[in-house]
Phi, psi and omega in degrees: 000141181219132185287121171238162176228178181296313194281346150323318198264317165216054179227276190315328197287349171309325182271313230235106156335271171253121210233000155081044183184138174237121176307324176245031162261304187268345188240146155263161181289167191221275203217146176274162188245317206207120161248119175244120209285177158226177157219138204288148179230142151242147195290131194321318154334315201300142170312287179339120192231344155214189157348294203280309150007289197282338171302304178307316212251341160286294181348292189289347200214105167263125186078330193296342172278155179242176175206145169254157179235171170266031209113191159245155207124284213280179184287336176300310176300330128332302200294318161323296180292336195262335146323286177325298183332272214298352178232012160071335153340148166223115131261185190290057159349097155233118187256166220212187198240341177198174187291341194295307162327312198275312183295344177279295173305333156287315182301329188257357173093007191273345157195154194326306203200154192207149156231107220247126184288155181341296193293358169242351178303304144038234181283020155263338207258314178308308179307010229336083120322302192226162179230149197232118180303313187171147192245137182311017194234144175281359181228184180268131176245154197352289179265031149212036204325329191261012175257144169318178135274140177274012172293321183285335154309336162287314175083014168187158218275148204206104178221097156250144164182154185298090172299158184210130170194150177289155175208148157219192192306135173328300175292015202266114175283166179343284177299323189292342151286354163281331187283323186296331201275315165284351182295313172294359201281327169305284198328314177318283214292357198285142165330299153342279186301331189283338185283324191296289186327306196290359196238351169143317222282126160289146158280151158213051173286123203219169193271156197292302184327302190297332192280345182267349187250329178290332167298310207288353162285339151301282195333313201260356177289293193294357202261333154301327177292320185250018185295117138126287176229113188280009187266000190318000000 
């Protein structure tokens, strides 16, 4: 059994040539688990003080805001890419080997905006460290009640977030994917998951069909976001 994410399923293969696995060939689906949003930051410091703000100074100055990432690929780089779609912007791609990295990079002024999921976010925005733009959900989430959606500073809908989900091996029979698939639907009710919930992360336990058709409509969102240079 192996835990996967969207962006494994249809963001790498858009990057990465060989990648020595076809997500809807080799795996079957079991169940989905979690989608956990982020949310965009600027150093407290920053002119920016919301959305519309940073939108205006891409606008004006193209390539000059930079944004860091955990790579290409990941979900901050999603979050990215698909800003640019939607608001005709180009910034600066500087990718990092993890969020940690990229939040560190934001922190030392080495580049404009960033984006740190929920569950860590936190205690940079209190500390004001950091100032927090919007968060990456179609709703407000628990433990930050008082950051926007960032759709509403767009003024269009922007549900970006890390799915997170089980598979196991292609050849795995029937029943035992009927068995796995109700087990999570236990594991969804668990004490374990409601803290994961209560930190940002949305549920989503869903039956292997439905986790296999919402992957291939990732598959077909991201593969329009990065149509022409995905390093974007």
């Amino acid at each position: 059994l192996m835990i996967i994410t969207n962006g494994m399923v249809a963001v790498n293969p858009l990057i990465h040539r060989q990648l020595g696995y076809d997500a809807f060939r080799d795996f079957a689906y079991v169940s989905m688990i979690a989608s956990t949003p982020l949310v965009l930051v600027v150093p407290d410091s920053s002119p920016v003080k919301d959305l519309p703000s940073l939108i205006g100074r891409a606008r004006t100055r193209p390539e000059a805001v930079s944004f860091a990432s955990s790579g290409q690929g990941t979900s901050i780089h999603q979050v990215f890419a698909l800003l640019q779609k939607e608001t005709g912007t180009s910034l600066m791609h500087v990718p990092y080997k993890s969020g940690a990295e990229a939040a560190t990079a934001l922190l030392s002024g080495v580049v404009d905006v960033t984006a740190v999921e929920t569950v860590v976010v936190g205690p940079f925005v209190q500390s004001g460290k950091m100032r927090a733009l919007g968060v990456t959900s179609s709703k407000p989430v628990p433990n930050l009640p008082e950051v926007p959606v960032a759709s509403a500073g767009l003024g269009a809908e922007f549900d970006v977030g890390s799915i997170s989900g089980l598979v196991a091996p292609a050849a795995t029979p029937a029943s035992i994917l009927a068995a796995l698939e109700r087990a999570m639907q236990v594991v969804a009710q668990s004490d374990g998951m409601a803290q994961l919930y209560a930190q940002g992360s949305q549920p989503m336990p869903t039956g292997s069909r439905v986790f296999q058709e919402r992957m291939r409509q990732e598959e077909a969102k991201w593969r329009r976001v990065f149509a022409g240079d995905p390093a974007k």
